[in-house]
Amino acid sequence: MLKLPVYLDNHATTPVDPRVMEVMLPYFTETFGNAASRSHSFGWAAEEAVEFARENIALTIGAETKEIIFTSGATESNNLALQGVAEAYAYKGKHIITAATEHPSVFDTCKALERKGWSVTYLPANAEGLIDTQQLMNAMTEYTVLVSIMHANNEIGTIQQIGEIGEICRERGVLFHTDATQSLGKIYFNVESQNVDLASFNAHKIYGPKGIGALYVRRRAPHARLTEQIHGGGHERGLRSGTLNVPAIVGFGKAVQIALESMIDEARNTQRLRDMLWNGLASMTDVLVNGPDPVMHAGQRLPGNLNVSFIGVNADALMMDVKDVAVSAGSACASAQAEPSHVLMALHIGEQRTRSAIRFGLGRFTTEEEIDYTIDRYAAAVKRLRTVSPAAVV
Ligand SMILES: *Cc1c(COP(=O)(O)O)cnc(C)c1O
């Protein structure tokens, strides 16, 4: 039986997996200690749980345990990575390279750094959202201290060639940060083989709780140094003070473990459903996919992502018409500002097509019935809005 509403906004957040919830529960009540309390068993038990999660996360991405710093989420991780590196290496140079399609937590941090005297190069993206590594090399100067390019894009699902980017950076002695929030546990990601020096991610995009994230900071050579942004008791090797959220960290560890174990099957399944959805929607006229072609270039796109423009129909009007399917127009953050998505604008597909774009985010719990339902509802709504409602037309 189909349960409504249908949730197809898994790039915005995901439900907590019941297996994750279960391991978290005792850490609210019984094992409630402060992981920084060194003088009693309550503290030791909490610390042990935190270190177990840290090990799990480190193992998953090819890092060492000490290279994982817990934060409140990927937004904070991105802020810490960019501002922390910028400040620590300001004596060497004040140039940063990033991409035009980054998440606002990277993009706006770069804007803030520009206001404080740093210079930032925003690499353009091609029509599929990929940056050009030749342009990256050309942009590098003797003052470049950091390159920040996301692994997988949260709007159009584009997977950047981070291994190649990492190699370019390593050869030139420039630190490489990647926002891996959308890729962790969904596609192959390994900081060692892909030459990543800093990486951000969180729990709530991989069926863990909200409000917990991590930053991987390389300690092995080449060692990445950071200036802390939150001062206090010196938690997390002094890089991020504040009492650790033990239940959330325990859940994060479990979420990562499950994601890793089920990654291949899950990717296959979400991609199959995504292809079903695309097949269904593409049978309508004037429906264009944004980002890598899901058929021809499937390997360059997150398996659960589909971003589609219904030409001639306003995305907000369409979402209001299909209220029982939860999706988003552009990114959730950008749509709150009623401005066209900067990611889609960077693809140079025009404002009209940008304003008619809907992002579908499929996930672990998406079913075939839900996809069939979504196709039917969208087909009917697009047809209706194109004929009867001039107000809904872009
Ligand atoms: C969701 C997301 C973030 C922000 O993560 P929070 O933990 O919600 O702060 C950053 N980057 C990308 C790519 C995301 O998808």
Short mmCIF file of C-alpha atoms and ligand atoms in Angstrom, two decimals:
data_model
loop_
_atom_site.label_atom_id
_atom_site.label_comp_id
_atom_site.label_asym_id
_atom_site.label_seq_id
_atom_site.Cartn_x
_atom_site.Cartn_y
_atom_site.Cartn_z
CA MET A 1 0.00 0.00 0.00
CA LEU A 2 1.29 3.41 -0.99
CA LYS A 3 1.66 5.79 1.94
CA LEU A 4 1.31 9.50 1.23
CA PRO A 5 3.00 11.93 1.08
CA VAL A 6 5.88 10.46 -0.92
CA TYR A 7 9.32 11.65 0.17
CA LEU A 8 11.69 12.36 -2.73
CA ASP A 9 13.85 15.01 -1.10
CA ASN A 10 16.66 12.82 0.22
CA HIS A 11 19.34 15.37 -0.74
CA ALA A 12 17.84 17.77 1.80
CA THR A 13 17.74 15.23 4.59
CA THR A 14 16.96 11.57 5.23
CA PRO A 15 14.95 9.83 7.95
CA VAL A 16 16.94 8.21 10.75
CA ASP A 17 17.32 4.50 10.02
CA PRO A 18 15.63 2.49 12.82
CA ARG A 19 18.90 0.57 13.35
CA VAL A 20 20.65 3.92 13.96
CA MET A 21 17.95 5.09 16.36
CA GLU A 22 18.24 1.89 18.36
CA VAL A 23 21.96 2.23 19.10
CA MET A 24 21.56 5.91 20.01
CA LEU A 25 18.86 5.51 22.66
CA PRO A 26 20.92 4.29 25.65
CA TYR A 27 23.25 7.26 25.24
CA PHE A 28 20.51 9.71 26.20
CA THR A 29 19.64 8.08 29.51
CA GLU A 30 21.92 5.32 30.84
CA THR A 31 25.28 6.15 29.26
CA PHE A 32 24.87 9.92 29.47
CA GLY A 33 28.38 10.89 30.56
CA ASN A 34 30.48 13.71 29.23
CA ALA A 35 33.14 12.20 26.96
CA ALA A 36 35.63 14.73 28.34
CA SER A 37 35.14 13.56 31.97
CA ARG A 38 38.33 11.67 32.71
CA SER A 39 37.70 10.96 36.38
CA HIS A 40 34.85 8.42 36.35
CA SER A 41 33.24 5.55 34.48
CA PHE A 42 30.38 7.68 33.10
CA GLY A 43 32.92 9.72 31.18
CA TRP A 44 34.97 6.68 30.15
CA ALA A 45 31.91 4.91 28.71
CA ALA A 46 30.94 7.98 26.70
CA GLU A 47 34.49 8.43 25.44
CA GLU A 48 34.69 4.78 24.42
CA ALA A 49 31.49 5.11 22.38
CA VAL A 50 32.77 8.27 20.69
CA GLU A 51 36.08 6.65 19.80
CA PHE A 52 34.33 3.58 18.39
CA ALA A 53 32.28 5.84 16.07
CA ARG A 54 35.35 7.84 15.13
CA GLU A 55 37.18 4.63 14.17
CA ASN A 56 34.23 3.46 12.08
CA ILE A 57 34.08 6.73 10.17
CA ALA A 58 37.85 6.90 9.68
CA LEU A 59 37.97 3.32 8.36
CA THR A 60 35.17 4.00 5.89
CA ILE A 61 36.99 6.86 4.17
CA GLY A 62 40.57 5.59 4.45
CA ALA A 63 41.57 8.02 7.19
CA GLU A 64 43.27 7.55 10.55
CA THR A 65 41.19 7.86 13.71
CA LYS A 66 42.92 11.05 14.83
CA GLU A 67 42.12 12.71 11.52
CA ILE A 68 38.37 12.89 12.26
CA ILE A 69 37.04 16.01 14.02
CA PHE A 70 33.39 16.05 15.09
CA THR A 71 31.37 19.19 14.31
CA SER A 72 27.70 20.18 14.29
CA GLY A 73 27.29 19.34 10.60
CA ALA A 74 28.69 19.81 7.14
CA THR A 75 28.05 23.57 7.19
CA GLU A 76 30.35 23.93 10.18
CA SER A 77 32.88 21.49 8.70
CA ASN A 78 33.05 23.56 5.51
CA ASN A 79 33.40 26.80 7.46
CA LEU A 80 36.14 25.30 9.64
CA ALA A 81 38.02 23.85 6.67
CA LEU A 82 38.02 27.03 4.59
CA GLN A 83 38.43 29.65 7.30
CA GLY A 84 40.76 27.45 9.32
CA VAL A 85 43.13 26.79 6.42
CA ALA A 86 42.89 30.37 5.14
CA GLU A 87 43.97 31.77 8.51
CA ALA A 88 46.64 29.15 9.19
CA TYR A 89 48.31 29.67 5.81
CA ALA A 90 47.73 33.43 5.41
CA TYR A 91 51.49 33.98 5.81
CA LYS A 92 52.05 31.85 2.69
CA GLY A 93 49.38 33.24 0.41
CA LYS A 94 45.77 34.33 0.36
CA HIS A 95 44.42 32.68 -2.78
CA ILE A 96 41.72 29.98 -2.80
CA ILE A 97 40.21 28.12 -5.75
CA THR A 98 36.68 26.73 -5.69
CA ALA A 99 33.83 26.08 -8.13
CA ALA A 100 30.75 28.06 -9.11
CA THR A 101 28.51 25.13 -8.22
CA GLU A 102 29.49 24.66 -4.56
CA HIS A 103 27.04 24.36 -1.67
CA PRO A 104 26.27 27.75 -0.02
CA SER A 105 28.30 26.73 3.06
CA VAL A 106 31.43 26.73 0.87
CA PHE A 107 30.38 29.44 -1.57
CA ASP A 108 29.33 31.97 1.07
CA THR A 109 32.37 31.23 3.24
CA CYS A 110 34.51 32.10 0.21
CA LYS A 111 32.53 35.33 -0.22
CA ALA A 112 33.17 36.16 3.45
CA LEU A 113 36.89 35.48 3.01
CA GLU A 114 36.95 37.79 -0.01
CA ARG A 115 35.53 40.59 2.17
CA LYS A 116 38.41 39.97 4.61
CA GLY A 117 41.13 40.29 2.00
CA TRP A 118 41.50 36.83 0.44
CA SER A 119 41.13 36.36 -3.30
CA VAL A 120 39.00 33.51 -4.60
CA THR A 121 38.79 31.99 -8.08
CA TYR A 122 35.40 30.43 -8.89
CA LEU A 123 35.96 27.85 -11.62
CA PRO A 124 33.13 27.64 -14.15
CA ALA A 125 31.30 24.37 -14.75
CA ASN A 126 30.46 22.83 -18.11
CA ALA A 127 26.86 22.01 -19.09
CA GLU A 128 26.98 18.86 -16.93
CA GLY A 129 28.38 20.66 -13.89
CA LEU A 130 31.98 19.43 -14.22
CA ILE A 131 34.98 21.68 -13.73
CA ASP A 132 37.89 21.55 -16.17
CA THR A 133 41.16 20.37 -14.60
CA GLN A 134 43.18 22.35 -17.14
CA GLN A 135 41.43 25.51 -15.94
CA LEU A 136 42.19 24.48 -12.37
CA MET A 137 45.91 24.18 -13.17
CA ASN A 138 45.86 27.52 -14.98
CA ALA A 139 44.22 29.22 -11.99
CA MET A 140 46.91 28.10 -9.54
CA THR A 141 49.51 30.66 -8.49
CA GLU A 142 52.36 30.66 -5.98
CA TYR A 143 49.86 32.20 -3.51
CA THR A 144 47.25 29.45 -3.83
CA VAL A 145 46.91 27.65 -0.48
CA LEU A 146 43.65 25.74 -0.89
CA VAL A 147 41.45 24.15 -3.55
CA SER A 148 37.88 23.32 -2.46
CA ILE A 149 35.82 21.31 -4.94
CA MET A 150 32.81 19.28 -3.83
CA HIS A 151 32.66 15.55 -4.57
CA ALA A 152 28.99 15.16 -5.51
CA ASN A 153 26.63 18.07 -6.12
CA ASN A 154 23.48 18.33 -3.99
CA GLU A 155 21.30 19.76 -6.79
CA ILE A 156 22.33 18.13 -10.03
CA GLY A 157 24.21 15.11 -8.68
CA THR A 158 27.39 15.78 -10.67
CA ILE A 159 30.34 13.71 -9.45
CA GLN A 160 33.61 15.61 -9.87
CA GLN A 161 36.85 13.82 -10.75
CA ILE A 162 38.23 14.39 -7.27
CA GLY A 163 41.01 11.81 -7.66
CA GLU A 164 42.43 13.77 -10.54
CA ILE A 165 41.94 17.10 -8.76
CA GLY A 166 43.63 15.69 -5.65
CA GLU A 167 46.60 14.54 -7.64
CA ILE A 168 47.03 17.96 -9.26
CA CYS A 169 46.92 19.64 -5.84
CA ARG A 170 49.29 17.16 -4.20
CA GLU A 171 51.87 17.56 -6.98
CA ARG A 172 51.82 21.32 -6.50
CA GLY A 173 51.81 21.34 -2.71
CA VAL A 174 48.35 22.90 -2.46
CA LEU A 175 45.84 21.56 0.09
CA PHE A 176 42.69 19.94 -1.31
CA HIS A 177 39.36 20.10 0.52
CA THR A 178 36.22 18.36 -0.72
CA ASP A 179 32.64 18.61 0.49
CA ALA A 180 31.74 14.92 0.45
CA THR A 181 28.38 15.31 2.17
CA GLN A 182 26.37 13.86 -0.71
CA SER A 183 28.85 11.17 -1.68
CA LEU A 184 29.72 9.56 1.66
CA GLY A 185 28.23 6.08 1.75
CA LYS A 186 26.63 6.52 -1.68
CA ILE A 187 29.60 6.19 -4.03
CA TYR A 188 33.29 5.33 -3.69
CA PHE A 189 35.14 7.87 -1.56
CA ASN A 190 38.63 7.35 -0.15
CA VAL A 191 40.87 10.14 1.10
CA GLU A 192 44.01 8.10 0.61
CA SER A 193 43.59 6.95 -2.99
CA GLN A 194 41.94 10.24 -4.02
CA ASN A 195 44.58 12.49 -2.41
CA VAL A 196 42.16 14.42 -0.23
CA ASP A 197 43.57 16.58 2.60
CA LEU A 198 40.31 17.80 4.14
CA ALA A 199 36.75 16.48 3.72
CA SER A 200 33.38 17.50 5.14
CA PHE A 201 30.34 15.35 5.75
CA ASN A 202 27.39 14.87 8.09
CA ALA A 203 25.07 12.18 9.43
CA HIS A 204 21.64 13.39 8.35
CA LYS A 205 22.21 12.79 4.62
CA ILE A 206 23.03 9.14 5.33
CA TYR A 207 20.10 8.15 7.60
CA GLY A 208 21.69 9.45 10.79
CA PRO A 209 20.63 12.29 13.09
CA LYS A 210 20.74 16.00 12.27
CA GLY A 211 23.20 18.32 13.97
CA ILE A 212 26.28 16.13 13.76
CA GLY A 213 29.03 16.16 11.19
CA ALA A 214 32.74 15.65 10.79
CA LEU A 215 35.76 17.16 9.18
CA TYR A 216 38.61 14.92 8.08
CA VAL A 217 41.91 16.78 8.51
CA ARG A 218 45.00 15.05 7.20
CA ARG A 219 47.71 14.55 9.82
CA ARG A 220 50.02 12.30 7.84
CA ALA A 221 52.33 14.16 5.47
CA PRO A 222 51.32 16.49 3.93
CA HIS A 223 49.88 17.62 7.23
CA ALA A 224 46.97 20.09 6.97
CA ARG A 225 47.02 22.82 9.61
CA LEU A 226 43.93 24.68 10.77
CA THR A 227 43.22 27.69 12.96
CA GLU A 228 40.36 26.80 15.30
CA GLN A 229 37.15 28.79 14.86
CA ILE A 230 35.45 27.86 18.15
CA HIS A 231 37.49 28.45 21.29
CA GLY A 232 37.04 26.72 24.61
CA GLY A 233 38.02 23.58 26.46
CA GLY A 234 40.24 22.21 23.72
CA HIS A 235 38.06 19.27 22.61
CA GLU A 236 38.79 17.57 19.29
CA ARG A 237 42.54 18.26 19.45
CA GLY A 238 41.82 21.92 20.07
CA LEU A 239 40.24 22.31 16.64
CA ARG A 240 36.63 22.33 17.79
CA SER A 241 35.83 22.99 21.42
CA GLY A 242 32.51 22.11 22.99
CA THR A 243 31.02 19.07 24.76
CA LEU A 244 30.55 16.25 22.29
CA ASN A 245 27.02 15.17 21.31
CA VAL A 246 27.57 11.54 22.28
CA PRO A 247 24.21 10.01 21.15
CA ALA A 248 24.45 11.77 17.78
CA ILE A 249 28.06 10.63 17.31
CA VAL A 250 27.08 7.04 18.14
CA GLY A 251 24.29 7.29 15.55
CA PHE A 252 26.65 8.83 12.99
CA GLY A 253 29.05 5.90 13.42
CA LYS A 254 26.27 3.37 12.95
CA ALA A 255 24.85 5.26 9.94
CA VAL A 256 28.26 5.22 8.25
CA GLN A 257 28.69 1.51 8.94
CA ILE A 258 25.30 0.63 7.46
CA ALA A 259 25.86 2.92 4.47
CA LEU A 260 29.18 1.26 3.70
CA GLU A 261 27.81 -2.27 4.02
CA SER A 262 24.81 -1.57 1.78
CA MET A 263 26.42 0.90 -0.63
CA ILE A 264 26.62 -1.27 -3.74
CA ASP A 265 23.12 -2.75 -3.47
CA GLU A 266 21.61 0.56 -2.54
CA ALA A 267 23.30 2.43 -5.38
CA ARG A 268 22.06 -0.18 -7.83
CA ASN A 269 18.52 0.03 -6.50
CA THR A 270 18.24 3.83 -6.34
CA GLN A 271 19.72 4.10 -9.81
CA ARG A 272 17.18 1.61 -11.15
CA LEU A 273 14.33 3.64 -9.61
CA ARG A 274 15.87 6.91 -10.83
CA ASP A 275 16.02 5.50 -14.36
CA MET A 276 12.37 4.44 -14.05
CA LEU A 277 11.45 7.96 -12.99
CA TRP A 278 13.43 9.53 -15.83
CA ASN A 279 11.88 7.15 -18.37
CA GLY A 280 8.43 8.09 -17.16
CA LEU A 281 9.00 11.84 -17.12
CA ALA A 282 10.92 11.91 -20.40
CA SER A 283 7.92 10.48 -22.23
CA MET A 284 6.35 13.94 -21.90
CA THR A 285 7.31 16.67 -24.36
CA ASP A 286 9.75 19.46 -23.46
CA VAL A 287 11.24 17.78 -20.42
CA LEU A 288 14.99 18.31 -20.08
CA VAL A 289 17.42 16.82 -17.62
CA ASN A 290 19.87 19.16 -15.85
CA GLY A 291 23.34 17.83 -15.04
CA PRO A 292 24.95 14.67 -16.45
CA ASP A 293 22.78 12.57 -18.75
CA PRO A 294 21.36 9.80 -16.54
CA VAL A 295 21.65 7.27 -19.37
CA MET A 296 24.77 8.26 -21.32
CA HIS A 297 26.82 9.55 -18.36
CA ALA A 298 25.31 7.64 -15.44
CA GLY A 299 28.75 7.28 -13.85
CA GLN A 300 29.05 11.03 -13.46
CA ARG A 301 25.79 11.37 -11.56
CA LEU A 302 24.71 10.35 -8.05
CA PRO A 303 22.53 7.24 -8.42
CA GLY A 304 19.58 8.74 -6.49
CA ASN A 305 19.59 12.16 -8.15
CA LEU A 306 17.41 13.51 -10.93
CA ASN A 307 17.01 17.18 -11.80
CA VAL A 308 14.47 17.96 -14.48
CA SER A 309 13.11 21.11 -16.15
CA PHE A 310 9.49 21.01 -17.28
CA ILE A 311 9.73 23.68 -19.95
CA GLY A 312 7.01 26.33 -19.76
CA VAL A 313 5.97 25.41 -16.21
CA ASN A 314 7.05 27.23 -13.08
CA ALA A 315 8.65 24.82 -10.60
CA ASP A 316 6.98 26.37 -7.54
CA ALA A 317 3.54 26.15 -9.16
CA LEU A 318 4.25 22.55 -10.06
CA MET A 319 5.30 21.64 -6.52
CA MET A 320 2.18 23.29 -5.13
CA ASP A 321 0.10 21.25 -7.57
CA VAL A 322 1.72 17.97 -6.54
CA LYS A 323 1.74 18.58 -2.78
CA ASP A 324 1.80 14.91 -1.87
CA VAL A 325 5.23 14.36 -3.45
CA ALA A 326 7.99 16.08 -1.48
CA VAL A 327 10.68 17.42 -3.81
CA SER A 328 12.49 20.72 -4.09
CA ALA A 329 13.09 23.39 -6.68
CA GLY A 330 16.82 23.93 -7.01
CA SER A 331 18.36 23.58 -3.56
CA ALA A 332 16.28 24.01 -0.44
CA CYS A 333 18.58 26.79 0.73
CA ALA A 334 18.38 28.73 -2.52
CA SER A 335 14.64 28.32 -2.93
CA ALA A 336 14.08 30.02 0.46
CA GLN A 337 15.53 33.14 -1.12
CA ALA A 338 13.28 32.94 -4.21
CA GLU A 339 16.35 33.50 -6.37
CA PRO A 340 17.17 31.12 -9.19
CA SER A 341 19.62 28.44 -8.07
CA HIS A 342 23.25 29.55 -8.51
CA VAL A 343 24.15 25.95 -9.40
CA LEU A 344 21.69 25.78 -12.30
CA MET A 345 22.61 29.30 -13.39
CA ALA A 346 26.26 28.16 -13.55
CA LEU A 347 25.24 25.58 -16.18
CA HIS A 348 24.17 28.45 -18.49
CA ILE A 349 20.89 26.80 -19.31
CA GLY A 350 18.99 30.08 -19.06
CA GLU A 351 16.75 31.49 -16.35
CA GLN A 352 13.56 30.01 -17.83
CA ARG A 353 14.82 26.47 -17.68
CA THR A 354 16.30 27.15 -14.24
CA ARG A 355 12.96 28.35 -12.88
CA SER A 356 11.19 25.24 -14.15
CA ALA A 357 13.65 22.80 -12.54
CA ILE A 358 12.62 20.20 -9.98
CA ARG A 359 15.10 18.14 -7.97
CA PHE A 360 14.10 14.56 -7.19
CA GLY A 361 16.20 12.88 -4.49
CA LEU A 362 15.66 9.14 -4.19
CA GLY A 363 16.86 7.20 -1.20
CA ARG A 364 17.11 3.97 0.77
CA PHE A 365 13.38 3.78 1.44
CA THR A 366 12.07 4.82 -1.99
CA THR A 367 9.77 2.23 -3.61
CA GLU A 368 8.62 1.42 -7.12
CA GLU A 369 5.01 2.30 -6.22
CA GLU A 370 6.17 5.75 -5.16
CA ILE A 371 7.96 6.28 -8.46
CA ASP A 372 4.90 5.18 -10.46
CA TYR A 373 2.72 7.52 -8.42
CA THR A 374 5.14 10.43 -8.92
CA ILE A 375 5.24 9.92 -12.67
CA ASP A 376 1.44 9.88 -12.90
CA ARG A 377 1.00 12.96 -10.71
CA TYR A 378 3.65 14.93 -12.55
CA ALA A 379 2.37 13.97 -15.98
CA ALA A 380 -1.12 15.16 -15.05
CA ALA A 381 0.06 18.36 -13.35
CA VAL A 382 2.43 19.39 -16.14
CA LYS A 383 -0.26 18.82 -18.73
CA ARG A 384 -2.79 20.85 -16.76
CA LEU A 385 -0.47 23.73 -15.93
CA ARG A 386 0.70 24.01 -19.51
CA THR A 387 -2.87 24.38 -20.80
CA VAL A 388 -5.11 25.95 -18.19
CA SER A 389 -3.01 28.17 -15.99
CA PRO A 390 -1.11 30.98 -17.70
CA ALA A 391 -0.03 32.25 -14.26
CA ALA A 392 1.96 29.09 -13.70
CA VAL A 393 3.88 29.46 -16.91
CA VAL A 394 7.40 30.78 -16.62
C1 LIG B 1 23.39 19.24 3.23
C2 LIG B 1 24.69 19.69 2.71
C3 LIG B 1 25.53 20.53 3.47
C4 LIG B 1 25.12 21.09 4.81
O1 LIG B 1 25.06 20.10 5.78
P1 LIG B 1 24.46 20.39 7.24
O2 LIG B 1 24.93 19.23 8.06
O3 LIG B 1 22.99 20.40 7.07
O4 LIG B 1 25.00 21.68 7.73
C5 LIG B 1 26.75 20.86 2.93
N1 LIG B 1 27.14 20.42 1.72
C6 LIG B 1 26.36 19.63 0.96
C7 LIG B 1 26.84 19.16 -0.35
C8 LIG B 1 25.11 19.24 1.43
O5 LIG B 1 24.34 18.46 0.67
#
